Amino acid sequence: MGLFDFFKKKETAPEAQEALDKGLEKTKEGFFSKITKAVAGKSSVDDEVLDNLEEVLVTSDVGVTTTLKIIKRIEERVSKDKYVNTSELNFILRDEIQLLLSENNSNDFRQFEYGDHKPYVIMVVGVNGVGKTTTIGKLAHKLKESGLKVVLGAADTFRAAAVDQLKLWGQRVDVRVVAQPMGSDPAAVAFDTLQSAVANGEDVVIIDTAGRLHNKVGLMNELGKIKQVMQKVVPGAPHEILLVLDASTGQNAFEQCKQFTEATDVNALAITKLDGTAKGGVIIGISDQFKIPVKYIGVGEKIGDLQLFDKKEFVNSLFK
Ligand SMILES: Nc1nc2c(ncn2[C@@H]2O[C@H](COP(=O)(O)OP(=O)(O)O)[C@@H](O)[C@H]2O)c(=O)[nH]1
Ligand SMILES: [Mg+2]
């Protein structure tokens, strides 16, 4: 089985769709009841309806810029025929959100080619508590299930608990973890991990980092140094810089995305904790504003609660 073939499996798995629907429950409830209220008693899409809709999108954490874009498109679309009913408006809104998402990053994870890189190196970044280590554990599990040899590097050496937590995930999913004592140089851990991955012929390396957002220059230096040593061992590494964002933080997630994309070459996003929040709309705004593909979504704390982000499924689920 090729790299990342587990994607294909997911497409047909009804339990994945179920988990997504369940994970988005809170977002959907908020979204829907608000839309229903926004258009209650109206038989046409007038300025008031559009204003209400705008408010719904903004309060669903889609973000102001993206909301205005969506409203403008709906305005243009209904300008000819203002007499659309609620279900038609729902359809138009769904359609526009889907279009917007597909314009922003046409690359669905399925289409990415990983086969040329061995080991394929993923550096995971993001502020404390967003779900980096958990996402790494879940991802390692999926990759291992699909027959790949995976190794994890505990380069979040800032807190002892962080190293232990990764080791625990390593035990749970039965993958090797390279670690040094707390306070060690994160770059040295990354170096060791890559070197041993090459020696062992492992397929995927995932490096956990502390990603402390002390200040931009500090972050840039820290991540830059890790990248540099990686390249000494595996030219072109890291192939993926995965920024993890916690959906439940809403607008803070936008700010973190801004800071991290300025500090390093983030080329993939994971949005976690969609299950616990009504702020799932952040995915729409972040995709639109940063044009970085959302690859993974976290819909729970369990080992199986990581999914590939599928725009169409996501929007369908949101409007179900
Ligand atoms: N409900 C839920 N909790 C999550 C998800 N991802 C991570 N968490 C929880 O978020 C907390 C912080 O996660 P952790 O991986 O330690 O974050 P890190 O500091 O970025 O490494 C933990 O309690 C995780 O169980 C998710 O998708 N859904
Ligand atoms: Mg961690």
Short mmCIF file of C-alpha atoms and ligand atoms in Angstrom, two decimals:
data_model
loop_
_atom_site.label_atom_id
_atom_site.label_comp_id
_atom_site.label_asym_id
_atom_site.label_seq_id
_atom_site.Cartn_x
_atom_site.Cartn_y
_atom_site.Cartn_z
CA MET A 1 0.00 0.00 0.00
CA GLY A 2 1.30 3.42 -0.92
CA LEU A 3 1.85 6.35 1.34
CA PHE A 4 -1.30 7.85 2.77
CA ASP A 5 -3.60 5.35 1.16
CA PHE A 6 -5.70 5.38 4.27
CA PHE A 7 -7.47 8.33 2.70
CA LYS A 8 -9.14 6.21 0.16
CA LYS A 9 -10.50 3.96 2.82
CA LYS A 10 -12.04 6.86 4.63
CA GLU A 11 -14.15 7.93 1.69
CA THR A 12 -16.32 4.91 1.88
CA ALA A 13 -16.48 4.61 5.63
CA PRO A 14 -19.95 5.55 6.88
CA GLU A 15 -18.64 5.74 10.43
CA ALA A 16 -16.33 8.56 9.38
CA GLN A 17 -19.26 10.52 8.02
CA GLU A 18 -21.12 9.80 11.22
CA ALA A 19 -18.21 11.03 13.33
CA LEU A 20 -18.04 14.18 11.24
CA ASP A 21 -21.76 14.82 11.58
CA LYS A 22 -21.53 14.26 15.30
CA GLY A 23 -18.38 16.36 15.60
CA LEU A 24 -20.06 19.24 13.86
CA GLU A 25 -23.26 19.02 15.89
CA LYS A 26 -22.59 22.09 18.00
CA THR A 27 -21.53 24.20 15.05
CA LYS A 28 -24.56 23.09 13.08
CA GLU A 29 -27.03 23.80 15.85
CA GLY A 30 -25.76 27.33 16.26
CA PHE A 31 -25.49 27.95 12.56
CA PHE A 32 -28.91 26.65 11.69
CA SER A 33 -30.97 28.16 14.41
CA LYS A 34 -29.34 31.49 13.61
CA ILE A 35 -30.02 31.22 9.89
CA THR A 36 -33.60 30.23 10.55
CA LYS A 37 -34.03 33.27 12.75
CA ALA A 38 -32.29 35.48 10.21
CA VAL A 39 -34.83 34.71 7.55
CA ALA A 40 -37.90 34.12 9.71
CA GLY A 41 -41.07 35.59 8.27
CA LYS A 42 -39.32 36.76 5.12
CA SER A 43 -40.28 35.82 1.61
CA SER A 44 -37.50 37.65 -0.18
CA VAL A 45 -33.83 38.29 0.28
CA ASP A 46 -33.81 41.97 1.14
CA ASP A 47 -31.15 44.05 2.85
CA GLU A 48 -32.39 43.04 6.23
CA VAL A 49 -32.02 39.35 5.45
CA LEU A 50 -28.52 39.94 4.13
CA ASP A 51 -27.62 41.92 7.23
CA ASN A 52 -28.91 39.13 9.43
CA LEU A 53 -27.05 36.54 7.42
CA GLU A 54 -23.89 38.57 7.74
CA GLU A 55 -24.28 38.58 11.48
CA VAL A 56 -24.83 34.82 11.53
CA LEU A 57 -21.62 34.19 9.60
CA VAL A 58 -19.57 36.58 11.69
CA THR A 59 -20.84 35.12 14.95
CA SER A 60 -20.13 31.63 13.61
CA ASP A 61 -16.47 32.65 13.44
CA VAL A 62 -16.22 32.70 9.68
CA GLY A 63 -14.44 36.04 10.05
CA VAL A 64 -15.41 39.46 8.73
CA THR A 65 -13.44 39.45 5.46
CA THR A 66 -14.73 36.07 4.33
CA THR A 67 -18.25 36.86 5.49
CA LEU A 68 -18.37 40.00 3.37
CA LYS A 69 -17.14 38.02 0.40
CA ILE A 70 -19.89 35.43 0.83
CA ILE A 71 -22.60 38.07 1.34
CA LYS A 72 -21.51 39.91 -1.79
CA ARG A 73 -21.78 36.75 -3.83
CA ILE A 74 -25.22 35.96 -2.49
CA GLU A 75 -26.30 39.52 -3.17
CA GLU A 76 -25.22 39.20 -6.79
CA ARG A 77 -26.85 35.86 -7.13
CA VAL A 78 -30.24 36.92 -5.82
CA SER A 79 -30.21 40.33 -7.48
CA LYS A 80 -32.25 38.99 -10.36
CA ASP A 81 -34.73 37.04 -8.35
CA LYS A 82 -35.15 38.30 -4.85
CA TYR A 83 -38.04 36.01 -4.09
CA VAL A 84 -36.21 33.00 -2.81
CA ASN A 85 -37.47 31.09 0.18
CA THR A 86 -35.54 29.84 3.16
CA SER A 87 -34.58 26.48 1.71
CA GLU A 88 -33.43 28.13 -1.51
CA LEU A 89 -31.36 30.56 0.48
CA ASN A 90 -29.87 27.67 2.40
CA PHE A 91 -28.98 26.02 -0.87
CA ILE A 92 -27.37 29.17 -2.24
CA LEU A 93 -25.40 29.70 0.93
CA ARG A 94 -24.17 26.13 0.91
CA ASP A 95 -23.24 26.37 -2.72
CA GLU A 96 -21.31 29.61 -2.26
CA ILE A 97 -19.40 28.29 0.74
CA GLN A 98 -18.49 25.16 -1.18
CA LEU A 99 -17.36 27.20 -4.18
CA LEU A 100 -15.30 29.47 -1.99
CA LEU A 101 -13.57 26.54 -0.33
CA SER A 102 -12.74 24.86 -3.61
CA GLU A 103 -11.36 28.09 -5.06
CA ASN A 104 -9.07 28.50 -2.11
CA ASN A 105 -7.23 25.27 -2.25
CA SER A 106 -8.06 22.85 -4.96
CA ASN A 107 -5.70 20.27 -3.53
CA ASP A 108 -7.54 17.72 -1.53
CA PHE A 109 -5.14 15.61 0.46
CA ARG A 110 -5.91 12.60 -1.67
CA GLN A 111 -4.14 14.18 -4.60
CA PHE A 112 -0.88 14.89 -2.83
CA GLU A 113 2.09 12.84 -3.90
CA TYR A 114 4.29 11.55 -1.14
CA GLY A 115 5.80 8.58 -2.81
CA ASP A 116 9.07 10.27 -3.72
CA HIS A 117 10.06 11.10 -0.20
CA LYS A 118 11.45 8.55 2.13
CA PRO A 119 11.34 9.31 4.90
CA TYR A 120 8.49 11.77 4.55
CA VAL A 121 9.07 14.33 7.28
CA ILE A 122 6.28 16.21 9.03
CA MET A 123 7.06 19.00 11.48
CA VAL A 124 4.09 19.81 13.68
CA VAL A 125 3.79 23.36 15.02
CA GLY A 126 1.26 25.38 16.99
CA VAL A 127 0.78 26.92 20.41
CA ASN A 128 0.51 24.93 23.59
CA GLY A 129 -2.74 23.06 24.11
CA VAL A 130 -4.12 23.15 20.57
CA GLY A 131 -3.79 19.38 20.16
CA LYS A 132 -0.42 18.83 18.48
CA THR A 133 0.62 15.75 20.41
CA THR A 134 -2.84 14.22 20.23
CA THR A 135 -3.00 14.82 16.47
CA ILE A 136 0.43 13.23 16.07
CA GLY A 137 -0.70 10.16 17.99
CA LYS A 138 -3.86 9.81 15.92
CA LEU A 139 -2.02 10.36 12.67
CA ALA A 140 0.69 7.86 13.58
CA HIS A 141 -2.04 5.35 14.25
CA LYS A 142 -3.67 5.89 10.84
CA LEU A 143 -0.35 5.69 9.03
CA LYS A 144 0.69 2.59 10.85
CA GLU A 145 -2.64 0.95 10.11
CA SER A 146 -2.02 1.55 6.45
CA GLY A 147 1.23 -0.37 6.68
CA LEU A 148 3.77 2.43 7.02
CA LYS A 149 6.70 2.51 9.39
CA VAL A 150 6.39 5.61 11.52
CA VAL A 151 8.73 7.24 14.04
CA LEU A 152 7.98 10.18 16.33
CA GLY A 153 10.44 12.80 17.58
CA ALA A 154 9.78 14.48 20.92
CA ALA A 155 11.19 17.93 20.10
CA ASP A 156 8.84 19.64 22.52
CA THR A 157 11.48 19.47 25.22
CA PHE A 158 10.16 22.50 27.03
CA ARG A 159 7.98 20.56 29.46
CA ALA A 160 8.70 17.09 30.83
CA ALA A 161 5.02 16.22 30.51
CA ALA A 162 5.15 16.87 26.78
CA VAL A 163 7.84 14.26 26.23
CA ASP A 164 6.00 11.74 28.41
CA GLN A 165 2.74 12.39 26.61
CA LEU A 166 4.31 11.63 23.23
CA LYS A 167 5.94 8.50 24.63
CA LEU A 168 2.55 7.38 25.88
CA TRP A 169 1.05 7.84 22.43
CA GLY A 170 3.99 5.91 21.02
CA GLN A 171 3.12 3.00 23.30
CA ARG A 172 -0.57 3.19 22.51
CA VAL A 173 -0.11 3.10 18.77
CA ASP A 174 3.04 1.00 18.92
CA VAL A 175 5.47 3.28 17.12
CA ARG A 176 9.00 4.21 18.03
CA VAL A 177 9.60 7.54 19.83
CA VAL A 178 12.95 9.32 19.87
CA ALA A 179 13.34 11.47 22.98
CA GLN A 180 15.91 13.20 25.10
CA PRO A 181 15.53 14.60 28.62
CA MET A 182 13.48 17.74 29.19
CA GLY A 183 15.38 20.89 28.35
CA SER A 184 17.43 19.26 25.58
CA ASP A 185 17.94 21.09 22.32
CA PRO A 186 14.85 20.46 20.13
CA ALA A 187 17.01 20.58 17.02
CA ALA A 188 19.20 17.80 18.39
CA VAL A 189 16.14 15.63 18.97
CA ALA A 190 14.98 16.28 15.42
CA PHE A 191 18.43 15.40 14.11
CA ASP A 192 18.52 12.12 16.04
CA THR A 193 15.04 11.20 14.92
CA LEU A 194 15.74 11.74 11.24
CA GLN A 195 19.08 10.01 11.39
CA SER A 196 17.63 6.92 13.01
CA ALA A 197 14.65 6.96 10.63
CA VAL A 198 17.03 6.83 7.69
CA ALA A 199 19.05 4.07 9.32
CA ASN A 200 15.90 2.04 10.08
CA GLY A 201 14.28 2.62 6.72
CA GLU A 202 11.21 4.20 8.27
CA ASP A 203 8.62 5.82 5.99
CA VAL A 204 7.26 8.74 7.95
CA VAL A 205 8.82 10.94 10.62
CA ILE A 206 6.62 13.19 12.72
CA ILE A 207 8.31 15.80 14.87
CA ASP A 208 6.46 17.37 17.80
CA THR A 209 7.55 20.89 18.72
CA ALA A 210 6.90 23.32 21.55
CA GLY A 211 6.11 26.22 19.22
CA ARG A 212 6.21 28.73 21.99
CA LEU A 213 4.79 31.99 20.76
CA HIS A 214 7.09 34.13 22.89
CA ASN A 215 7.71 36.43 19.97
CA LYS A 216 7.94 36.12 16.24
CA VAL A 217 11.72 36.29 15.98
CA GLY A 218 12.15 33.74 18.74
CA LEU A 219 9.69 31.39 17.07
CA MET A 220 11.30 31.88 13.69
CA ASN A 221 14.74 31.07 15.08
CA GLU A 222 13.56 28.05 17.00
CA LEU A 223 11.72 26.49 14.07
CA GLY A 224 14.38 27.61 11.61
CA LYS A 225 17.06 25.80 13.55
CA ILE A 226 15.07 22.57 13.62
CA LYS A 227 14.50 22.83 9.88
CA GLN A 228 18.16 23.40 9.21
CA VAL A 229 19.33 20.30 11.01
CA MET A 230 16.62 18.23 9.33
CA GLN A 231 17.92 19.28 5.95
CA LYS A 232 21.38 18.06 6.84
CA VAL A 233 19.99 14.56 7.19
CA VAL A 234 17.16 14.55 4.65
CA PRO A 235 17.46 17.18 1.90
CA GLY A 236 14.10 18.87 1.35
CA ALA A 237 12.84 18.08 4.84
CA PRO A 238 10.48 18.93 6.39
CA HIS A 239 8.15 18.10 3.54
CA GLU A 240 5.17 19.10 5.55
CA ILE A 241 4.95 21.85 8.14
CA LEU A 242 1.65 21.15 9.79
CA LEU A 243 0.13 23.95 11.83
CA VAL A 244 -2.38 22.76 14.40
CA LEU A 245 -5.18 25.16 15.33
CA ASP A 246 -7.89 24.70 17.94
CA ALA A 247 -11.28 25.52 16.39
CA SER A 248 -12.77 26.36 19.75
CA THR A 249 -10.49 29.39 20.05
CA GLY A 250 -12.31 31.07 17.18
CA GLN A 251 -10.66 34.34 16.24
CA ASN A 252 -7.47 33.44 18.14
CA ALA A 253 -6.95 30.67 15.63
CA PHE A 254 -6.79 33.31 12.87
CA GLU A 255 -4.20 35.24 14.83
CA GLN A 256 -2.09 32.14 15.45
CA CYS A 257 -2.29 31.22 11.80
CA LYS A 258 -1.02 34.68 10.91
CA GLN A 259 1.90 34.48 13.34
CA PHE A 260 3.00 31.00 12.37
CA THR A 261 2.72 31.53 8.64
CA GLU A 262 4.90 34.61 9.05
CA ALA A 263 7.45 32.66 11.08
CA THR A 264 7.72 29.52 8.97
CA ASP A 265 6.54 27.89 5.72
CA VAL A 266 3.36 26.29 6.93
CA ASN A 267 1.95 24.18 4.10
CA ALA A 268 -0.79 22.21 5.83
CA LEU A 269 -3.32 22.81 8.59
CA ALA A 270 -4.99 20.60 11.14
CA ILE A 271 -8.07 22.02 12.84
CA THR A 272 -8.83 20.27 16.10
CA LYS A 273 -11.62 20.11 18.67
CA LEU A 274 -14.43 20.64 16.19
CA ASP A 275 -16.49 18.35 18.37
CA GLY A 276 -16.50 20.60 21.39
CA THR A 277 -17.33 23.88 19.75
CA ALA A 278 -19.88 25.89 17.83
CA LYS A 279 -17.02 27.74 16.15
CA GLY A 280 -16.51 25.32 13.26
CA GLY A 281 -16.94 28.25 10.89
CA VAL A 282 -13.27 29.09 11.46
CA ILE A 283 -12.38 26.49 8.85
CA ILE A 284 -14.18 28.49 6.18
CA GLY A 285 -12.51 31.77 7.09
CA ILE A 286 -9.06 30.33 7.61
CA SER A 287 -9.15 28.43 4.31
CA ASP A 288 -10.24 31.58 2.54
CA GLN A 289 -7.75 33.93 4.11
CA PHE A 290 -4.60 31.85 4.24
CA LYS A 291 -4.99 29.61 1.18
CA ILE A 292 -3.27 26.77 2.99
CA PRO A 293 -4.95 23.40 2.65
CA VAL A 294 -6.70 22.07 5.71
CA LYS A 295 -5.59 18.47 5.69
CA TYR A 296 -6.83 17.06 8.95
CA ILE A 297 -9.67 17.73 11.31
CA GLY A 298 -9.92 16.53 14.88
CA VAL A 299 -13.42 15.50 15.94
CA GLY A 300 -12.72 14.03 19.37
CA GLU A 301 -10.05 12.87 21.80
CA LYS A 302 -10.05 9.22 20.84
CA ILE A 303 -7.45 7.53 18.72
CA GLY A 304 -9.79 7.25 15.72
CA ASP A 305 -11.01 10.84 15.85
CA LEU A 306 -8.83 12.26 13.12
CA GLN A 307 -10.18 12.75 9.63
CA LEU A 308 -8.98 14.08 6.36
CA PHE A 309 -10.70 17.30 5.62
CA ASP A 310 -13.05 16.94 2.71
CA LYS A 311 -14.59 20.27 1.74
CA LYS A 312 -17.67 18.81 0.21
CA GLU A 313 -18.39 16.45 3.06
CA PHE A 314 -17.74 19.22 5.53
CA VAL A 315 -20.17 21.68 3.97
CA ASN A 316 -22.76 18.98 3.41
CA SER A 317 -22.49 17.99 7.03
CA LEU A 318 -22.82 21.60 8.11
CA PHE A 319 -26.10 21.94 6.24
CA LYS A 320 -27.51 18.52 6.98
N1 LIG B 1 -12.48 17.21 22.15
C1 LIG B 1 -11.29 17.17 21.55
N2 LIG B 1 -10.19 17.32 22.29
C2 LIG B 1 -8.98 17.29 21.67
C3 LIG B 1 -8.86 17.14 20.27
N3 LIG B 1 -7.54 17.18 19.96
C4 LIG B 1 -6.88 17.33 21.14
N4 LIG B 1 -7.74 17.40 22.18
C5 LIG B 1 -7.43 17.58 23.62
O1 LIG B 1 -6.77 18.83 23.80
C6 LIG B 1 -5.86 18.76 24.90
C7 LIG B 1 -4.49 19.29 24.49
O2 LIG B 1 -3.96 18.42 23.51
P1 LIG B 1 -2.39 18.23 23.29
O3 LIG B 1 -2.24 17.24 22.20
O4 LIG B 1 -1.71 17.93 24.56
O5 LIG B 1 -1.97 19.68 22.78
P2 LIG B 1 -0.50 20.25 22.48
O6 LIG B 1 -0.09 21.04 23.68
O7 LIG B 1 -0.67 21.12 21.28
O8 LIG B 1 0.39 19.10 22.20
C8 LIG B 1 -5.85 17.31 25.34
O9 LIG B 1 -6.65 17.17 26.49
C9 LIG B 1 -6.45 16.56 24.16
O10 LIG B 1 -7.11 15.38 24.54
C10 LIG B 1 -10.08 17.02 19.48
O11 LIG B 1 -10.09 16.93 18.26
N5 LIG B 1 -11.24 17.05 20.19
MG MG B 2 2.16 18.56 23.13
#
